């Protein structure tokens, strides 16, 4: 079937009406970014919905697949448009019903009439179109309570839009409409899902990863690159900070009793992350922690870990079950990468019996025995920053600034 448009609905956006225009510009830009490489459409953004005009049908399925992933889209519908004419609308309904001839179906007509100038009211329209279907299609019966499908008819000033499907989007807010958070990205299943969850809520996420070469391998770092590339697919560009943690981690293992090394390692990760976050203008730190999942993820442990920073530590997966986290990892296509066997620094240095209920005074006491400031400074010096986009390209800082300027010019011309 040749659809004429896709109607995109924003949902949650209505809540934040103050920022509406800014949001719509971002959403339009993100949609354009996600549809790059496809042809035969153009985007028209309106206050309450977006119309993607389809000029030909070749890429429609792919366009819809990609729209499903764009944060800020609540749902969308492929539609057929008739002029403001009942007879023409009937013909369009006939085209829509071409796929409903194979067996008996129950249907219902649902008309909306935002265009109050149209000469028929919604009841009259329901009757006109309902009778048309009943007379011409012996396999179709009306059932208002439990229809197999609904023929939606929307009479607007631009024409009569007719469709049967509402396709669910990820919802949330357009990417990067909120401020930045720095996410601790490990090679595991959870932290990429945590990143995605924040992105869907509009938060711009930068990544920080701690590696301990030669104990951690080049493959383990490649995994982090691949996860970052994957997570940049919907949002555009993502910055990744890679910390060389070997020296600091080795010292922690030497200096802190083994049942507390895990807690201490996490505290130092957070101290380093806080410095990077402040430098980068991130207002929060985020992790993939989920309550009770492993030894370090108890409230006692979080209490000890949090103590080193004043920044909020976001844990979007806190109360989620592992099965649900895995499901999202599958959907966003990070699971396969996360399941690769290369170990990260925590796995390698994990003590045999980490404290599940560490005590704050104890860990503070252990850490107070030594001065770590030089080690921290040295570790901060080791940070290497990369920039990824969906093509996996590593762009240097300077190039990035140039590119961002160029992109803004391109993308904002004639946006709304
Ligand atoms: P994940 O699947 O995200 O690795 P996990 O269940 O394996 O989580 P942990 O290994 O205890 O749990 O890690 C908890 C959180 O700490 C991770 O979600 C991540 O945010 C952070 N983290 C752990 N290791 C690293 C690392 N090497 N670099 C950056 N962050 C890390
Ligand atoms: Mg892990």
Coordinates of C-alpha atoms and ligand atoms in Angstrom, one line a residue:
X1 CA 0.0 0.0 0.0
X2 CA 1.2 3.5 -0.9
X3 CA 1.0 5.5 2.3
X4 CA 1.0 9.2 1.8
X5 CA 2.3 10.3 5.2
X6 CA 3.5 9.1 8.6
X7 CA 1.9 11.1 11.5
X8 CA 4.3 11.3 14.4
X9 CA 2.8 12.0 17.9
X10 CA 4.9 13.5 20.8
X11 CA 3.0 12.4 23.9
X12 CA 5.0 13.4 26.9
X13 CA 6.2 16.6 25.2
X14 CA 2.9 18.3 26.0
X15 CA 3.9 18.3 29.7
X16 CA 6.7 20.6 29.1
X17 CA 4.9 23.3 27.1
X18 CA 7.4 26.0 28.1
X19 CA 10.2 24.4 26.2
X20 CA 8.1 23.2 23.4
X21 CA 9.7 24.8 20.4
X22 CA 13.2 23.9 21.6
X23 CA 12.0 20.4 22.0
X24 CA 10.5 20.2 18.6
X25 CA 13.6 21.5 17.0
X26 CA 15.7 18.9 18.8
X27 CA 13.2 16.2 17.9
X28 CA 13.1 17.2 14.2
X29 CA 16.9 17.3 14.2
X30 CA 17.2 13.9 15.8
X31 CA 14.6 12.4 13.4
X32 CA 16.6 13.8 10.4
X33 CA 19.7 12.3 11.9
X34 CA 18.1 8.9 12.3
X35 CA 16.7 8.9 8.8
X36 CA 20.0 9.8 7.2
X37 CA 20.6 7.7 4.1
X38 CA 16.9 7.2 3.3
X39 CA 15.1 9.0 0.6
X40 CA 11.6 9.8 -0.6
X41 CA 10.3 11.8 2.4
X42 CA 10.3 15.2 3.9
X43 CA 9.5 16.3 7.5
X44 CA 7.0 19.0 8.5
X45 CA 6.9 19.8 12.2
X46 CA 3.8 21.2 13.7
X47 CA 2.9 22.1 17.3
X48 CA 1.0 19.0 18.1
X49 CA 2.3 16.4 15.6
X50 CA 4.7 15.9 12.8
X51 CA 4.0 14.9 9.3
X52 CA 6.5 12.9 7.4
X53 CA 5.4 13.3 3.7
X54 CA 6.2 10.2 1.7
X55 CA 7.1 10.8 -1.9
X56 CA 7.6 7.2 -2.8
X57 CA 7.3 4.0 -0.8
X58 CA 10.6 2.2 -1.0
X59 CA 12.0 3.2 2.3
X60 CA 8.8 3.4 4.4
X61 CA 9.4 0.2 6.4
X62 CA 12.9 1.2 7.2
X63 CA 11.7 4.8 8.1
X64 CA 9.2 3.2 10.6
X65 CA 11.8 0.9 12.1
X66 CA 14.0 3.8 12.8
X67 CA 11.3 6.0 14.2
X68 CA 10.5 3.3 16.8
X69 CA 13.9 4.1 18.4
X70 CA 13.8 7.9 18.5
X71 CA 13.2 9.3 22.0
X72 CA 10.4 11.8 22.2
X73 CA 8.2 9.9 19.8
X74 CA 5.2 8.5 21.7
X75 CA 3.6 6.8 18.7
X76 CA 3.1 7.1 15.0
X77 CA 0.8 6.0 12.2
X78 CA 1.3 5.4 8.5
X79 CA -1.7 7.1 6.9
X80 CA -3.5 7.7 3.7
X81 CA -4.8 11.2 2.9
X82 CA -7.9 12.1 1.0
X83 CA -9.0 15.6 0.2
X84 CA -11.8 17.2 2.2
X85 CA -14.3 15.0 0.3
X86 CA -16.4 12.1 1.6
X87 CA -16.4 10.2 -1.7
X88 CA -12.7 10.4 -2.0
X89 CA -12.3 9.3 1.6
X90 CA -14.4 6.2 0.9
X91 CA -12.1 5.3 -2.0
X92 CA -9.1 5.6 0.4
X93 CA -10.9 3.4 2.9
X94 CA -11.2 0.8 0.1
X95 CA -7.5 1.0 -0.5
X96 CA -6.8 0.5 3.2
X97 CA -9.1 -2.5 3.3
X98 CA -7.2 -4.3 0.6
X99 CA -5.3 -6.2 3.2
X100 CA -8.5 -7.2 5.1
X101 CA -10.2 -9.4 2.5
X102 CA -8.7 -12.7 3.6
X103 CA -11.2 -13.6 6.4
X104 CA -13.9 -12.3 8.7
X105 CA -13.0 -9.3 10.8
X106 CA -14.8 -7.1 13.4
X107 CA -14.2 -3.4 12.8
X108 CA -15.2 0.0 14.1
X109 CA -15.0 3.5 12.6
X110 CA -13.6 6.2 14.8
X111 CA -13.8 9.7 13.5
X112 CA -12.2 12.8 14.9
X113 CA -13.1 16.2 13.5
X114 CA -10.7 18.9 14.6
X115 CA -11.7 20.8 11.4
X116 CA -15.0 22.2 12.7
X117 CA -15.8 23.7 9.2
X118 CA -16.4 20.3 7.7
X119 CA -20.1 20.0 6.9
X120 CA -20.7 16.5 8.6
X121 CA -20.3 15.9 12.3
X122 CA -18.5 12.8 13.7
X123 CA -21.7 10.7 14.1
X124 CA -22.7 11.4 10.6
X125 CA -19.2 10.5 9.4
X126 CA -19.1 7.3 11.4
X127 CA -22.4 6.3 9.8
X128 CA -21.4 7.2 6.2
X129 CA -18.2 5.3 6.4
X130 CA -19.6 2.4 8.4
X131 CA -22.4 1.8 5.9
X132 CA -19.9 2.1 3.1
X133 CA -17.8 -0.7 4.6
X134 CA -20.8 -2.9 5.6
X135 CA -22.4 -2.7 2.1
X136 CA -19.2 -3.4 0.2
X137 CA -17.4 -5.9 2.4
X138 CA -19.4 -9.0 3.4
X139 CA -16.5 -10.3 5.5
X140 CA -16.5 -7.3 7.8
X141 CA -18.9 -6.8 10.8
X142 CA -19.2 -3.9 13.2
X143 CA -18.1 -4.5 16.8
X144 CA -17.6 -1.3 18.7
X145 CA -16.5 -3.0 22.0
X146 CA -13.9 -5.5 20.7
X147 CA -13.0 -4.7 17.1
X148 CA -10.1 -6.5 15.4
X149 CA -9.1 -3.2 13.9
X150 CA -10.2 0.4 14.0
X151 CA -10.5 2.6 10.9
X152 CA -9.4 6.0 12.2
X153 CA -10.7 9.0 10.3
X154 CA -9.3 12.4 11.1
X155 CA -10.8 15.4 9.4
X156 CA -8.3 18.2 9.5
X157 CA -7.8 21.4 7.6
X158 CA -5.1 19.7 5.4
X159 CA -7.4 16.8 4.4
X160 CA -8.9 13.6 5.8
X161 CA -6.3 11.2 7.2
X162 CA -7.2 7.6 7.4
X163 CA -5.3 4.8 9.1
X164 CA -5.6 1.6 11.2
X165 CA -2.3 1.4 13.1
X166 CA -0.8 3.1 16.1
X167 CA 2.9 2.1 16.3
X168 CA 4.5 2.5 19.7
X169 CA 7.7 4.6 20.0
X170 CA 10.1 4.7 22.9
X171 CA 8.4 7.7 24.4
X172 CA 10.4 10.0 26.7
X173 CA 11.9 13.3 25.6
X174 CA 14.0 14.2 22.6
X175 CA 17.7 13.4 23.2
X176 CA 19.8 16.1 24.7
X177 CA 17.0 18.3 25.9
X178 CA 18.2 17.8 29.4
X179 CA 21.6 18.5 30.9
X180 CA 24.5 16.1 30.8
X181 CA 25.3 13.2 33.1
X182 CA 28.6 11.2 33.2
X183 CA 27.9 7.5 33.0
X184 CA 30.3 4.8 34.3
X185 CA 30.3 2.4 31.4
X186 CA 31.6 -1.1 32.0
X187 CA 31.6 -3.9 29.5
X188 CA 28.7 -5.5 31.3
X189 CA 25.0 -5.7 30.4
X190 CA 23.7 -3.1 32.8
X191 CA 25.5 0.1 32.2
X192 CA 24.7 0.4 28.5
X193 CA 21.0 -0.1 29.4
X194 CA 21.3 2.6 32.1
X195 CA 22.8 4.9 29.4
X196 CA 19.9 4.2 27.1
X197 CA 17.3 4.8 29.9
X198 CA 18.7 8.2 30.6
X199 CA 19.0 9.1 26.9
X200 CA 15.3 8.3 26.4
X201 CA 14.5 10.8 29.1
X202 CA 16.4 13.5 27.2
X203 CA 19.6 13.4 29.2
X204 CA 22.8 13.8 27.3
X205 CA 25.2 11.1 28.4
X206 CA 29.0 11.1 28.4
X207 CA 30.8 7.9 29.2
X208 CA 33.7 7.2 31.5
X209 CA 35.4 3.8 31.5
X210 CA 38.1 2.5 33.8
X211 CA 40.6 0.1 32.3
X212 CA 43.6 -1.6 33.9
X213 CA 46.1 -2.6 31.2
X214 CA 47.8 -5.0 30.9
X215 CA 45.3 -6.8 33.2
X216 CA 42.5 -5.7 30.9
X217 CA 42.9 -6.4 27.2
X218 CA 42.7 -4.3 24.0
X219 CA 39.6 -6.4 23.2
X220 CA 37.9 -5.3 26.4
X221 CA 38.5 -1.6 25.4
X222 CA 37.2 -2.4 21.9
X223 CA 34.0 -3.6 23.5
X224 CA 33.6 -0.2 25.2
X225 CA 34.2 1.5 21.9
X226 CA 31.6 -0.7 20.3
X227 CA 29.0 -0.1 23.0
X228 CA 29.6 3.6 22.7
X229 CA 29.1 3.5 19.0
X230 CA 25.9 1.5 19.4
X231 CA 24.6 4.0 22.0
X232 CA 25.4 6.9 19.7
X233 CA 23.2 5.5 16.9
X234 CA 20.1 7.3 18.1
X235 CA 21.6 10.4 19.7
X236 CA 24.4 11.5 17.4
X237 CA 27.7 11.9 19.1
X238 CA 29.0 10.5 22.4
X239 CA 32.1 11.5 24.3
X240 CA 34.0 8.7 26.0
X241 CA 36.7 9.2 28.6
X242 CA 39.0 6.3 29.2
X243 CA 40.9 6.3 32.5
X244 CA 44.0 4.3 33.0
X245 CA 43.3 2.9 36.4
X246 CA 46.1 0.3 36.7
X247 CA 48.3 2.1 39.1
X248 CA 45.6 3.4 41.4
X249 CA 43.8 0.1 41.4
X250 CA 47.0 -1.9 42.2
X251 CA 47.7 0.4 45.1
X252 CA 44.2 0.0 46.5
X253 CA 44.6 -3.8 46.4
X254 CA 47.9 -3.4 48.2
X255 CA 46.8 -1.0 50.8
X256 CA 43.2 -1.8 51.7
X257 CA 42.1 -5.2 53.3
X258 CA 40.9 -7.5 50.6
X259 CA 37.2 -7.6 51.7
X260 CA 37.1 -3.8 51.3
X261 CA 39.0 -3.4 48.0
X262 CA 35.8 -3.5 46.0
X263 CA 34.2 -0.7 48.0
X264 CA 37.4 1.3 47.9
X265 CA 37.8 0.8 44.1
X266 CA 34.3 2.1 43.6
X267 CA 35.0 5.1 45.8
X268 CA 38.1 6.0 43.8
X269 CA 36.2 5.5 40.5
X270 CA 33.6 8.0 41.7
X271 CA 36.2 10.5 42.9
X272 CA 37.8 10.4 39.4
X273 CA 34.4 10.5 37.7
X274 CA 33.5 13.6 39.8
X275 CA 36.5 15.5 38.6
X276 CA 35.8 14.6 35.0
X277 CA 32.1 15.4 35.4
X278 CA 32.9 18.9 36.8
X279 CA 35.4 19.6 34.0
X280 CA 32.9 18.5 31.4
X281 CA 29.9 20.3 32.9
X282 CA 28.0 17.1 33.8
X283 CA 25.5 17.7 36.6
X284 CA 25.3 14.1 37.7
X285 CA 27.1 10.7 37.7
X286 CA 25.2 7.6 36.6
X287 CA 25.9 3.9 37.0
X288 CA 24.2 0.6 35.9
X289 CA 23.8 -0.6 39.5
X290 CA 20.7 -2.5 40.4
X291 CA 19.8 -3.3 44.0
X292 CA 21.0 -6.7 45.3
X293 CA 22.5 -7.8 42.0
X294 CA 26.0 -8.4 43.3
X295 CA 28.0 -7.8 46.5
X296 CA 28.7 -4.1 45.7
X297 CA 25.0 -3.3 45.1
X298 CA 23.5 -3.1 48.6
X299 CA 22.3 0.0 50.2
X300 CA 25.2 -0.2 52.7
X301 CA 27.6 -0.4 49.8
X302 CA 26.0 2.5 47.9
X303 CA 26.1 4.5 51.1
X304 CA 29.8 4.0 51.4
X305 CA 30.4 4.7 47.7
X306 CA 28.3 7.8 47.5
X307 CA 30.1 9.5 50.4
X308 CA 33.0 10.6 48.2
X309 CA 30.9 12.9 46.0
X310 CA 28.4 15.7 46.3
X311 CA 27.1 15.1 42.8
X312 CA 23.9 13.2 42.5
X313 CA 24.5 9.5 41.6
X314 CA 21.8 8.4 39.3
X315 CA 21.0 4.7 39.2
X316 CA 18.2 4.3 36.6
X317 CA 18.2 0.5 36.9
X318 CA 18.1 0.4 40.7
X319 CA 14.8 -1.5 41.1
X320 CA 14.7 -3.3 37.8
X321 CA 14.9 -7.1 37.5
X322 CA 17.8 -8.6 35.5
X323 CA 15.4 -10.2 33.0
X324 CA 13.9 -6.9 32.1
X325 CA 17.3 -5.3 31.8
X326 CA 18.4 -8.1 29.5
X327 CA 15.2 -7.5 27.4
X328 CA 16.1 -3.9 26.9
X329 CA 19.7 -4.8 26.1
X330 CA 18.4 -7.0 23.4
X331 CA 16.1 -4.3 22.0
X332 CA 18.9 -1.7 21.8
X333 CA 21.3 -4.3 20.4
X334 CA 24.0 -4.1 23.1
X335 CA 23.5 -7.5 24.6
X336 CA 25.6 -9.3 22.1
X337 CA 28.5 -6.9 22.7
X338 CA 28.1 -7.1 26.4
X339 CA 28.2 -10.9 26.4
X340 CA 31.6 -11.0 24.8
X341 CA 33.9 -12.6 27.4
X342 CA 36.6 -9.9 27.8
X343 CA 36.9 -8.9 31.4
X344 CA 37.0 -5.4 32.8
X345 CA 39.1 -4.2 35.7
X346 CA 36.5 -4.9 38.4
X347 CA 36.2 -8.6 37.4
X348 CA 39.9 -9.1 37.5
X349 CA 40.5 -7.5 40.8
X350 CA 37.4 -8.9 42.5
X351 CA 38.3 -10.2 45.9
X352 CA 37.1 -13.7 47.0
X353 CA 34.8 -12.3 49.7
X354 CA 33.8 -8.7 49.1
X355 CA 31.9 -7.1 52.0
X356 CA 28.2 -7.0 51.1
X357 CA 27.6 -4.7 54.0
X358 CA 30.7 -2.4 54.2
X359 CA 30.9 0.2 57.0
X360 CA 31.6 3.8 56.2
X361 CA 33.9 4.4 59.2
X362 CA 36.0 1.3 58.3
X363 CA 36.6 2.2 54.7
X364 CA 37.3 5.8 55.6
X365 CA 39.8 4.5 58.2
X366 CA 41.6 2.3 55.6
X367 CA 41.8 5.0 53.1
X368 CA 43.0 7.6 55.6
X369 CA 46.2 5.5 56.2
X370 CA 47.7 6.7 53.0
X371 CA 47.8 9.9 50.9
X372 CA 46.3 9.2 47.5
X373 CA 46.4 12.7 46.1
X374 CA 49.3 12.2 43.7
X375 CA 47.9 8.9 42.5
X376 CA 44.6 10.6 41.8
X377 CA 46.3 13.5 40.0
X378 CA 48.3 11.0 37.9
X379 CA 45.2 9.0 37.1
X380 CA 43.4 12.1 36.0
X381 CA 46.3 13.0 33.7
X382 CA 45.9 9.6 32.1
X383 CA 42.4 10.3 30.9
X384 CA 42.0 10.0 27.1
X385 CA 38.9 11.4 25.5
X386 CA 37.3 10.1 22.3
X387 CA 34.3 11.1 20.3
X388 CA 32.2 8.6 18.6
X389 CA 29.3 8.7 16.2
X390 CA 27.3 6.0 14.6
X391 CA 29.9 5.4 11.9
X392 CA 32.3 4.6 14.6
X393 CA 34.5 7.5 13.5
X394 CA 36.9 8.7 16.2
X395 CA 36.9 12.5 15.9
X396 CA 39.4 14.7 17.7
X397 CA 38.3 17.6 19.9
X398 CA 39.1 20.3 17.3
X399 CA 37.4 18.5 14.5
X400 CA 34.4 18.0 16.7
X401 CA 34.0 21.7 17.3
X402 CA 34.2 22.4 13.6
X403 CA 31.7 19.6 12.8
X404 CA 29.2 20.7 15.4
X405 CA 29.2 24.3 14.0
X406 CA 28.8 23.0 10.5
X407 CA 26.0 20.7 11.6
X408 CA 24.1 23.4 13.3
X409 CA 24.1 25.5 10.2
X410 CA 22.9 22.6 8.1
X411 CA 20.3 21.3 10.4
X412 CA 18.6 24.4 11.5
X413 CA 18.1 25.9 8.1
X414 CA 14.4 25.8 7.4
X415 CA 13.7 23.5 10.3
X416 CA 10.2 24.5 11.4
Ligands
LIG1 P1 27.4 -3.9 34.5 O1 26.7 -5.0 33.8 O2 27.0 -2.6 34.1 O3 28.9 -4.1 34.4 P2 27.4 -5.3 36.9 O4 26.1 -5.9 37.3 O5 28.4 -6.1 36.3 O6 27.1 -4.1 36.0 P3 29.3 -4.2 38.6 O7 30.4 -4.8 37.9 O8 29.2 -4.3 40.1 O9 27.9 -4.6 38.2 O10 29.3 -2.6 38.3 C1 28.3 -1.7 38.8 C2 28.4 -0.4 38.0 O11 29.7 0.2 38.2 C3 28.4 -0.7 36.5 O12 27.0 -0.7 36.1 C4 29.1 0.5 36.0 O13 28.2 1.7 36.0 C5 30.2 0.7 37.0 N1 31.4 0.1 36.6 C6 31.9 -1.1 36.9 N2 33.1 -1.4 36.3 C7 33.4 -0.3 35.6 C8 34.5 0.1 34.8 N3 35.5 -0.7 34.6 N4 34.5 1.3 34.2 C9 33.4 2.1 34.4 N5 32.4 1.8 35.2 C10 32.4 0.7 35.8
LIG2 MG1 30.3 -5.3 35.5

